[in-house]
Tab-separated table of C-alpha atoms (C1' of nucleotides) in Angstrom:
chain	number	residue	atom	x	y	z
A	8	MET	CA	-78.959	-56.568	10.922
A	9	MET	CA	-77.433	-56.413	14.125
A	10	ILE	CA	-77.482	-52.871	16.223
A	11	MET	CA	-74.569	-52.247	18.523
A	12	ASP	CA	-74.431	-50.655	21.534
A	13	TRP	CA	-72.935	-47.035	20.413
A	14	GLY	CA	-74.016	-44.291	20.160
A	15	LEU	CA	-73.886	-43.385	16.669
A	16	GLN	CA	-75.030	-46.161	13.772
A	17	ALA	CA	-72.469	-46.162	11.218
A	18	VAL	CA	-74.363	-45.709	7.888
A	19	VAL	CA	-72.673	-46.518	4.356
A	20	ILE	CA	-74.447	-44.025	1.538
A	21	GLY	CA	-73.614	-43.938	-2.350
A	22	SER	CA	-74.029	-41.567	-4.966
A	23	SER	CA	-72.346	-39.392	-7.587
A	24	THR	CA	-68.956	-38.151	-7.118
A	25	SER	CA	-69.826	-35.061	-4.948
A	26	CYS	CA	-70.892	-37.672	-2.213
A	27	SER	CA	-67.598	-37.936	-1.588
A	28	ASP	CA	-67.640	-34.512	-0.151
A	29	HIS	CA	-69.775	-34.839	2.136
A	30	PHE	CA	-67.306	-37.076	4.729
A	31	HIS	CA	-64.302	-35.543	3.239
A	32	GLY	CA	-64.754	-31.811	4.004
A	33	GLY	CA	-64.269	-31.472	0.068
A	34	ASN	CA	-60.900	-33.016	0.603
A	35	ASN	CA	-61.276	-36.205	-2.434
A	36	ASN	CA	-58.487	-38.165	-1.388
A	37	ILE	CA	-60.372	-41.560	-1.902
A	38	ASP	CA	-61.559	-42.741	-5.677
A	39	PHE	CA	-65.857	-43.564	-4.717
A	40	SER	CA	-66.398	-44.504	-8.467
A	41	PRO	CA	-68.680	-46.761	-8.586
A	42	ASN	CA	-67.276	-50.760	-9.242
A	43	LEU	CA	-69.623	-52.756	-7.636
A	44	ASP	CA	-69.859	-56.093	-9.141
A	45	PHE	CA	-72.621	-58.368	-7.421
A	46	GLN	CA	-71.128	-61.090	-9.040
A	47	GLU	CA	-68.512	-60.838	-7.054
A	48	SER	CA	-69.536	-60.029	-4.032
A	49	ASP	CA	-69.170	-63.149	-2.229
A	50	HIS	CA	-65.315	-62.854	-2.416
A	51	GLN	CA	-65.619	-59.248	-2.072
A	52	TYR	CA	-65.881	-57.205	1.095
A	53	LEU	CA	-64.763	-54.084	2.956
A	54	SER	CA	-61.411	-53.381	4.500
A	55	PHE	CA	-61.881	-49.924	6.241
A	56	SER	CA	-58.266	-48.391	5.926
A	57	HIS	CA	-60.264	-44.925	7.125
A	58	GLU	CA	-60.575	-44.158	10.714
A	59	VAL	CA	-64.123	-44.276	10.537
A	60	LYS	CA	-64.286	-47.899	10.829
A	61	LYS	CA	-62.553	-47.765	13.449
A	62	GLU	CA	-65.414	-45.821	15.073
A	63	PHE	CA	-68.330	-46.424	14.013
A	64	PHE	CA	-67.963	-50.076	12.422
A	65	SER	CA	-67.505	-54.094	14.276
A	66	ASP	CA	-66.420	-56.640	13.046
A	67	GLU	CA	-69.712	-57.463	12.482
A	68	LEU	CA	-71.203	-55.032	11.171
A	69	GLU	CA	-68.493	-55.203	8.770
A	70	GLU	CA	-69.479	-58.985	7.949
A	71	LEU	CA	-73.211	-58.013	7.269
A	72	TYR	CA	-72.200	-55.592	4.543
A	73	LYS	CA	-69.589	-57.196	2.877
A	74	PRO	CA	-72.176	-58.629	-0.039
A	75	PHE	CA	-72.231	-54.531	-0.751
A	76	TYR	CA	-68.292	-54.173	-0.437
A	77	HIS	CA	-65.753	-53.946	-3.163
A	78	VAL	CA	-62.415	-53.148	-2.934
A	79	ASP	CA	-61.008	-51.062	-5.606
A	80	GLY	CA	-56.978	-50.601	-5.518
A	81	GLY	CA	-56.869	-50.224	-1.728
A	82	GLN	CA	-59.817	-47.378	-1.215
A	83	ASN	CA	-62.803	-48.974	-0.171
A	84	MET	CA	-66.825	-47.806	-0.780
A	85	LEU	CA	-69.949	-49.482	-0.401
A	86	MET	CA	-72.171	-48.282	-3.098
A	87	GLY	CA	-69.834	-45.808	-3.924
A	88	SER	CA	-69.736	-43.265	-1.371
A	89	SER	CA	-69.713	-41.338	1.794
A	90	ILE	CA	-70.998	-42.254	5.411
A	91	SER	CA	-73.444	-40.578	7.555
A	92	LEU	CA	-74.167	-40.755	11.158
A	93	ILE	CA	-77.964	-41.615	12.346
A	94	PRO	CA	-78.305	-40.428	15.756
A	95	LYS	CA	-79.489	-42.530	18.951
A	96	GLU	CA	-83.318	-42.217	18.497
A	97	ILE	CA	-83.722	-43.590	15.101
A	98	ILE	CA	-80.991	-46.243	16.274
A	99	LYS	CA	-83.731	-47.008	18.999
A	100	GLU	CA	-86.351	-47.325	16.636
A	101	GLU	CA	-85.188	-48.999	13.904
A	102	LYS	CA	-83.612	-51.567	16.761
A	103	ARG	CA	-86.505	-52.368	17.542
A	104	GLU	CA	-88.424	-53.416	14.374
A	105	GLU	CA	-85.330	-55.599	14.033
A	106	GLU	CA	-85.968	-56.770	16.941
A	107	GLN	CA	-89.207	-57.309	16.070
A	108	GLN	CA	-88.861	-58.467	12.897
A	109	VAL	CA	-90.073	-62.117	11.650
A	110	VAL	CA	-89.241	-64.496	9.232
A	111	ALA	CA	-93.363	-64.073	6.969
A	112	PRO	CA	-94.757	-67.252	8.012
A	113	THR	CA	-96.305	-69.079	4.724
A	114	SER	CA	-98.818	-69.110	3.658
A	115	THR	CA	-101.820	-68.900	0.909
A	116	TYR	CA	-104.135	-66.503	2.612
A	117	VAL	CA	-103.705	-63.361	1.179
A	118	PRO	CA	-104.721	-60.244	3.803
A	119	LYS	CA	-106.764	-57.765	2.064
A	120	TYR	CA	-103.584	-55.779	4.342
A	121	LYS	CA	-100.766	-56.453	4.109
A	122	LYS	CA	-98.002	-57.868	6.658
A	123	ARG	CA	-96.599	-55.233	9.109
A	124	LYS	CA	-93.906	-53.605	7.777
A	125	ASN	CA	-91.608	-55.216	10.180
A	126	GLU	CA	-92.653	-58.522	8.973
A	127	GLN	CA	-91.655	-57.500	5.914
A	128	LYS	CA	-88.237	-57.798	4.216
A	129	ARG	CA	-87.579	-54.447	3.590
A	130	VAL	CA	-84.185	-53.058	2.203
A	131	VAL	CA	-83.584	-48.936	3.541
A	132	LEU	CA	-81.351	-46.789	1.371
A	133	GLN	CA	-80.468	-43.390	2.357
A	134	LEU	CA	-80.196	-40.477	0.116
A	135	LYS	CA	-79.421	-37.258	-0.561
A	136	ALA	CA	-81.353	-34.543	-2.506
A	137	ASP	CA	-78.899	-33.308	-3.981
A	138	ASP	CA	-77.675	-35.837	-5.786
A	139	LEU	CA	-80.752	-35.991	-8.774
A	140	SER	CA	-80.667	-39.903	-10.221
A	141	SER	CA	-83.025	-42.509	-10.224
A	142	ASP	CA	-83.830	-46.168	-10.291
A	143	LYS	CA	-85.742	-47.329	-13.876
A	144	TRP	CA	-88.640	-48.629	-11.961
A	145	ALA	CA	-91.754	-47.251	-12.046
A	146	TRP	CA	-93.482	-46.123	-8.743
A	147	ARG	CA	-96.856	-44.393	-8.135
A	148	LYS	CA	-97.603	-42.916	-5.373
A	149	TYR	CA	-100.859	-44.199	-3.207
A	150	GLY	CA	-99.995	-42.470	0.181
A	151	GLN	CA	-98.858	-40.216	2.709
A	152	LYS	CA	-98.659	-39.480	5.729
A	153	PRO	CA	-97.425	-37.702	8.976
A	154	ILE	CA	-94.990	-39.830	11.092
A	155	LYS	CA	-94.713	-39.130	14.743
A	156	GLY	CA	-91.331	-37.657	15.848
A	157	SER	CA	-90.740	-36.758	12.317
A	158	PRO	CA	-91.569	-33.033	10.784
A	159	TYR	CA	-91.445	-34.824	6.995
A	160	PRO	CA	-94.866	-37.192	6.483
A	161	ARG	CA	-93.392	-40.380	4.803
A	162	SER	CA	-94.920	-40.777	1.105
A	163	TYR	CA	-96.094	-44.935	0.057
A	164	TYR	CA	-94.912	-45.967	-3.801
A	165	ARG	CA	-96.179	-48.756	-5.583
A	166	CYS	CA	-94.875	-50.182	-8.828
A	167	SER	CA	-96.689	-49.165	-11.526
A	168	SER	CA	-95.144	-51.165	-13.937
A	169	SER	CA	-97.463	-54.428	-13.220
A	170	LYS	CA	-100.579	-54.378	-11.109
A	171	GLY	CA	-99.743	-57.722	-9.644
A	172	CYS	CA	-96.272	-56.408	-8.540
A	173	LEU	CA	-96.250	-56.222	-4.857
A	174	ALA	CA	-92.651	-53.890	-4.560
A	175	ARG	CA	-93.362	-50.662	-2.214
A	176	LYS	CA	-91.403	-47.894	-1.785
A	177	GLN	CA	-91.128	-45.180	1.125
A	178	VAL	CA	-89.590	-42.101	0.931
A	179	GLU	CA	-89.179	-40.046	3.959
A	180	GLN	CA	-86.583	-37.024	4.452
A	181	SER	CA	-84.474	-37.653	7.055
A	182	CYS	CA	-84.943	-35.631	9.976
A	183	THR	CA	-81.515	-34.864	11.191
A	184	GLU	CA	-80.039	-34.725	8.371
A	185	THR	CA	-81.146	-31.929	6.157
A	186	GLY	CA	-81.603	-32.990	2.432
A	187	THR	CA	-81.189	-36.261	2.712
A	188	PHE	CA	-83.731	-38.919	2.262
A	189	ILE	CA	-84.546	-42.371	3.878
A	190	VAL	CA	-86.125	-45.275	0.602
A	191	THR	CA	-87.680	-48.203	2.187
A	192	TYR	CA	-88.218	-51.162	-0.015
A	193	THR	CA	-90.634	-53.796	0.491
A	194	ALA	CA	-91.307	-56.772	-1.981
A	195	GLU	CA	-89.872	-57.417	-5.008
A	196	HIS	CA	-90.714	-56.984	-8.134
A	197	ASN	CA	-92.231	-60.018	-10.284
A	198	HIS	CA	-91.487	-58.429	-13.684
A	199	SER	CA	-88.624	-57.565	-15.283
A	200	GLN	CA	-87.350	-53.807	-15.353
A	201	PRO	CA	-89.456	-51.042	-17.715
A	202	THR	CA	-87.173	-50.377	-20.507
A	203	ARG	CA	-89.033	-46.744	-19.547
A	204	ARG	CA	-90.785	-45.236	-17.349
A	205	ASN	CA	-94.353	-44.343	-17.660
A	206	SER	CA	-96.137	-41.510	-19.144
A	207	LEU	CA	-95.691	-38.254	-16.588
A	208	ALA	CA	-99.313	-37.064	-17.318
A	209	GLY	CA	-100.676	-35.833	-13.984
A	210	THR	CA	-97.207	-35.908	-12.023
A	211	ILE	CA	-94.394	-33.716	-12.287
A	212	LYS	CA	-95.936	-30.186	-12.745
A	213	SER	CA	-98.451	-30.430	-10.127
A	214	LYS	CA	-96.094	-31.307	-7.159
A	215	PHE	CA	-94.403	-27.974	-7.943
A	216	PRO	CA	-95.198	-24.376	-6.120
A	217	ASN	CA	-96.353	-23.136	-9.314
A	218	SER	CA	-99.351	-25.366	-9.284
A	219	LYS	CA	-102.515	-23.954	-7.718
A	220	ASN	CA	-103.717	-27.254	-6.394
A	221	THR	CA	-100.128	-28.101	-5.068
A	222	ILE	CA	-100.252	-25.358	-2.801
A	223	ASN	CA	-103.655	-25.505	-1.980
A	224	SER	CA	-103.071	-29.710	-1.452
A	225	HIS	CA	-100.221	-28.561	0.867
A	226	LYS	CA	-101.732	-25.976	2.553
A	227	LYS	CA	-103.935	-28.354	4.251
A	228	ASN	CA	-100.682	-30.209	5.013
A	229	ILE	CA	-99.181	-27.639	7.148
A	230	VAL	CA	-102.176	-28.107	9.199
A	231	LYS	CA	-102.234	-31.616	9.504
A	232	ASP	CA	-98.760	-31.751	9.888
A	233	GLU	CA	-98.794	-29.198	12.822
A	234	LYS	CA	-101.880	-30.861	14.130
A	235	ASN	CA	-100.039	-34.613	14.274
A	236	SER	CA	-96.045	-33.525	14.305
A	237	SER	CA	-94.193	-33.175	16.998
A	238	PRO	CA	-94.162	-29.427	18.753
A	239	HIS	CA	-90.275	-28.937	17.375
A	240	GLY	CA	-91.505	-29.743	14.097
A	241	SER	CA	-92.127	-28.063	10.947
A	242	THR	CA	-92.965	-28.584	7.611
A	243	SER	CA	-90.553	-29.480	5.206
A	244	ASN	CA	-90.575	-26.108	3.565
A	245	ASN	CA	-92.502	-23.079	3.156
A	246	LEU	CA	-94.793	-24.600	1.985
A	247	GLY	CA	-95.180	-27.717	3.035
A	248	PHE	CA	-93.512	-29.668	-0.177
A	249	SER	CA	-92.086	-32.582	0.579
A	250	PRO	CA	-89.078	-32.975	-2.358
A	251	GLU	CA	-89.046	-36.465	-1.146
A	252	THR	CA	-91.570	-36.745	-3.672
A	253	LEU	CA	-89.774	-35.962	-6.719
A	254	MET	CA	-88.883	-39.844	-6.322
A	255	ILE	CA	-85.045	-39.569	-6.537
A	256	ASP	CA	-83.189	-42.410	-6.023
A	257	GLU	CA	-80.490	-42.787	-5.238
A	258	PHE	CA	-79.034	-45.725	-3.736
A	259	GLN	CA	-77.556	-44.702	-0.312
A	260	GLU	CA	-77.471	-46.757	2.324
A	261	ILE	CA	-78.278	-50.437	2.571
A	262	GLU	CA	-79.683	-52.307	5.785
A	263	ILE	CA	-79.230	-55.600	5.671
A	264	ASN	CA	-82.406	-58.077	7.125
A	265	GLN	CA	-82.000	-61.264	5.778
A	266	GLU	CA	-78.879	-62.978	4.023
A	267	ASN	CA	-80.311	-63.151	0.721
A	268	ASP	CA	-80.893	-59.009	0.654
A	269	HIS	CA	-77.508	-58.695	-1.584
A	270	GLU	CA	-79.806	-60.924	-3.966
A	271	GLU	CA	-82.715	-57.739	-4.196
A	272	ILE	CA	-80.315	-55.041	-3.948
A	273	LYS	CA	-79.320	-56.910	-7.179
A	274	ASN	CA	-81.981	-56.894	-9.081
A	275	MET	CA	-83.262	-53.288	-8.336
A	276	PHE	CA	-80.103	-51.816	-9.907
A	277	GLU	CA	-80.460	-54.802	-12.974
A	278	GLY	CA	-84.022	-55.933	-13.060
A	279	SER	CA	-85.270	-59.394	-12.877
A	280	ASP	CA	-84.899	-59.726	-16.840
A	281	GLU	CA	-81.723	-61.233	-17.412
A	282	ASN	CA	-81.435	-59.574	-21.309
A	283	GLU	CA	-82.067	-56.417	-19.489
A	284	CYS	CA	-79.279	-57.007	-16.953
A	285	VAL	CA	-76.962	-53.733	-16.751
A	286	SER	CA	-73.890	-54.217	-14.677
A	287	ILE	CA	-73.392	-51.385	-11.635
A	288	GLN	CA	-70.246	-50.289	-13.651
A	289	GLU	CA	-72.625	-49.772	-17.177
A	290	MET	CA	-74.896	-47.880	-15.097
A	291	PHE	CA	-72.136	-45.570	-13.965
A	292	ASP	CA	-70.477	-45.561	-16.823
A	293	GLY	CA	-73.868	-42.935	-18.678
A	294	ASP	CA	-76.225	-45.430	-19.380
A	295	PHE	CA	-77.648	-45.420	-16.304
A	296	PHE	CA	-77.909	-42.307	-15.972
A	297	ALA	CA	-79.427	-41.127	-19.970
A	298	GLY	CA	-82.522	-41.660	-19.040
A	299	LEU	CA	-82.464	-39.918	-15.823
A	300	GLU	CA	-81.954	-36.594	-18.376
A	301	ASP	CA	-85.870	-35.995	-19.353
A	302	ILE	CA	-86.597	-35.855	-15.871
A	303	HIS	CA	-83.598	-33.220	-15.103
A	304	ASP	CA	-84.541	-31.584	-18.076
A	305	GLY	CA	-88.308	-30.640	-17.123
A	306	PHE	CA	-86.521	-29.774	-13.795
A	307	SER	CA	-84.236	-27.583	-15.722
A	308	SER	CA	-87.114	-26.059	-17.988
A	309	SER	CA	-89.909	-25.446	-15.230
A	310	PHE	CA	-87.913	-23.191	-13.213
A	311	GLY	CA	-85.099	-22.003	-15.437
A	312	CYS	CA	-82.166	-23.601	-14.393
A	313	ASN	CA	-79.308	-25.136	-15.883
A	314	ASN	CA	-78.132	-27.577	-13.050
A	315	SER	CA	-79.476	-29.973	-10.996
A	316	THR	CA	-80.319	-28.103	-8.141
A	317	PHE	CA	-83.807	-28.867	-7.170
A	318	PRO	CA	-85.974	-25.785	-7.308
A	319	PHE	CA	-86.940	-25.899	-3.582
A	320	SER	CA	-85.120	-24.820	0.039
A	321	PHE	CA	-85.015	-27.438	3.353
B	18	DC	C1'	-107.973	-41.978	-21.508
B	19	DG	C1'	-104.151	-43.285	-19.526
B	20	DT	C1'	-101.487	-42.547	-16.066
B	21	DG	C1'	-100.326	-39.958	-11.876
B	22	DT	C1'	-100.608	-37.063	-7.269
B	23	DT	C1'	-103.730	-35.610	-3.568
B	24	DT	C1'	-105.890	-37.421	0.799
B	25	DG	C1'	-109.749	-38.406	4.014
B	26	DA	C1'	-111.340	-42.795	6.158
B	27	DC	C1'	-110.002	-47.094	6.665
B	28	DC	C1'	-107.841	-51.069	8.601
B	29	DT	C1'	-104.256	-53.869	11.164
B	30	DG	C1'	-100.879	-54.939	14.147
B	31	DC	C1'	-98.700	-53.430	18.536
B	32	DG	C1'	-98.421	-51.255	23.411
B	33	DC	C1'	-100.420	-50.119	27.508
C	26	DG	C1'	-110.320	-53.637	25.427
C	27	DC	C1'	-108.893	-49.761	23.801
C	28	DG	C1'	-106.212	-45.587	21.711
C	29	DC	C1'	-102.565	-44.844	18.884
C	30	DA	C1'	-99.509	-45.410	14.985
C	31	DG	C1'	-98.391	-46.657	10.366
C	32	DG	C1'	-99.925	-48.587	5.907
C	33	DT	C1'	-102.922	-48.968	2.491
C	34	DC	C1'	-107.415	-47.809	-0.245
C	35	DA	C1'	-110.427	-45.458	-3.328
C	36	DA	C1'	-112.527	-41.364	-4.912
C	37	DA	C1'	-111.482	-37.122	-6.767
C	38	DC	C1'	-108.701	-34.740	-9.671
C	39	DA	C1'	-104.515	-32.681	-12.840
C	40	DC	C1'	-101.982	-33.798	-17.063
C	41	DG	C1'	-100.545	-35.099	-21.694
DNA sequence: CGTGTTTGACCTGCGC
DNA sequence: GCGCAGGTCAAACACG
């Protein structure tokens, strides 16, 4: 993605309807009801009538985002919702990565370690913690690393649905926007989307502060992070618990690295199996989130809360 | 037993 | 060449 020489970069994020409040300060005068249809993406584009366009969007950026735009009755949206800003430091980092982004060489050689991330096709999304939702892919966490310059660690996930699947996901909390997470998808799934998630054995419960193991392990993280993070840094909460491990997958930002990234996004939502395809509209009509109720119920029952608020603080 | 997280060690790419 | 930072591995352990 072309990075403009702005002080700020516009990021369009999509989420549930509550996100509209972030942008409009509660004045919901824009219809954010998701109505994205990739089938028509080539013919639809965003035409911001809003002031934001003037300030943060250039024609080039708009052009790049075209595949994800949808115009609904004169209202504009990208993946369905609000707009947030990323400060200069992050822009600089991303710019450096993007400048180095190259087309992966085709070779039959399979290295033990994957190519550096900036050599891979990536899709970066931004999500908010208070928008509880998820994609239907099953992810297994395989690593967590403190990131220099960020008080929050980055979690690494791989697809657990298929052993040979190279799909990866990185989740890190935004150091500039509390409650916002940066999710980076790398590689593609080589299988159809699972009809349901795998067993939750050893997952949700152990992550929460009530778990003895969690407390002990995160005490280690606190010490570790204090050593590795910048001086101004702090852990994600008072237990060093990183909420991104909850695997909240609300697609809120898209960074276009290659021309066919919209296809990848499409696949993420629809799965590679045509029989399991679901339109974005269908997802938000209700069926898509039906499978998430179990997760939500788990949270509610474990912490005695009936709303979607997580039992952690930011 | 299968699936998941945690976490220290290890590997690799990149900047100097 | 060296050191750093990011990404991955794999053993240990937890949970259903």
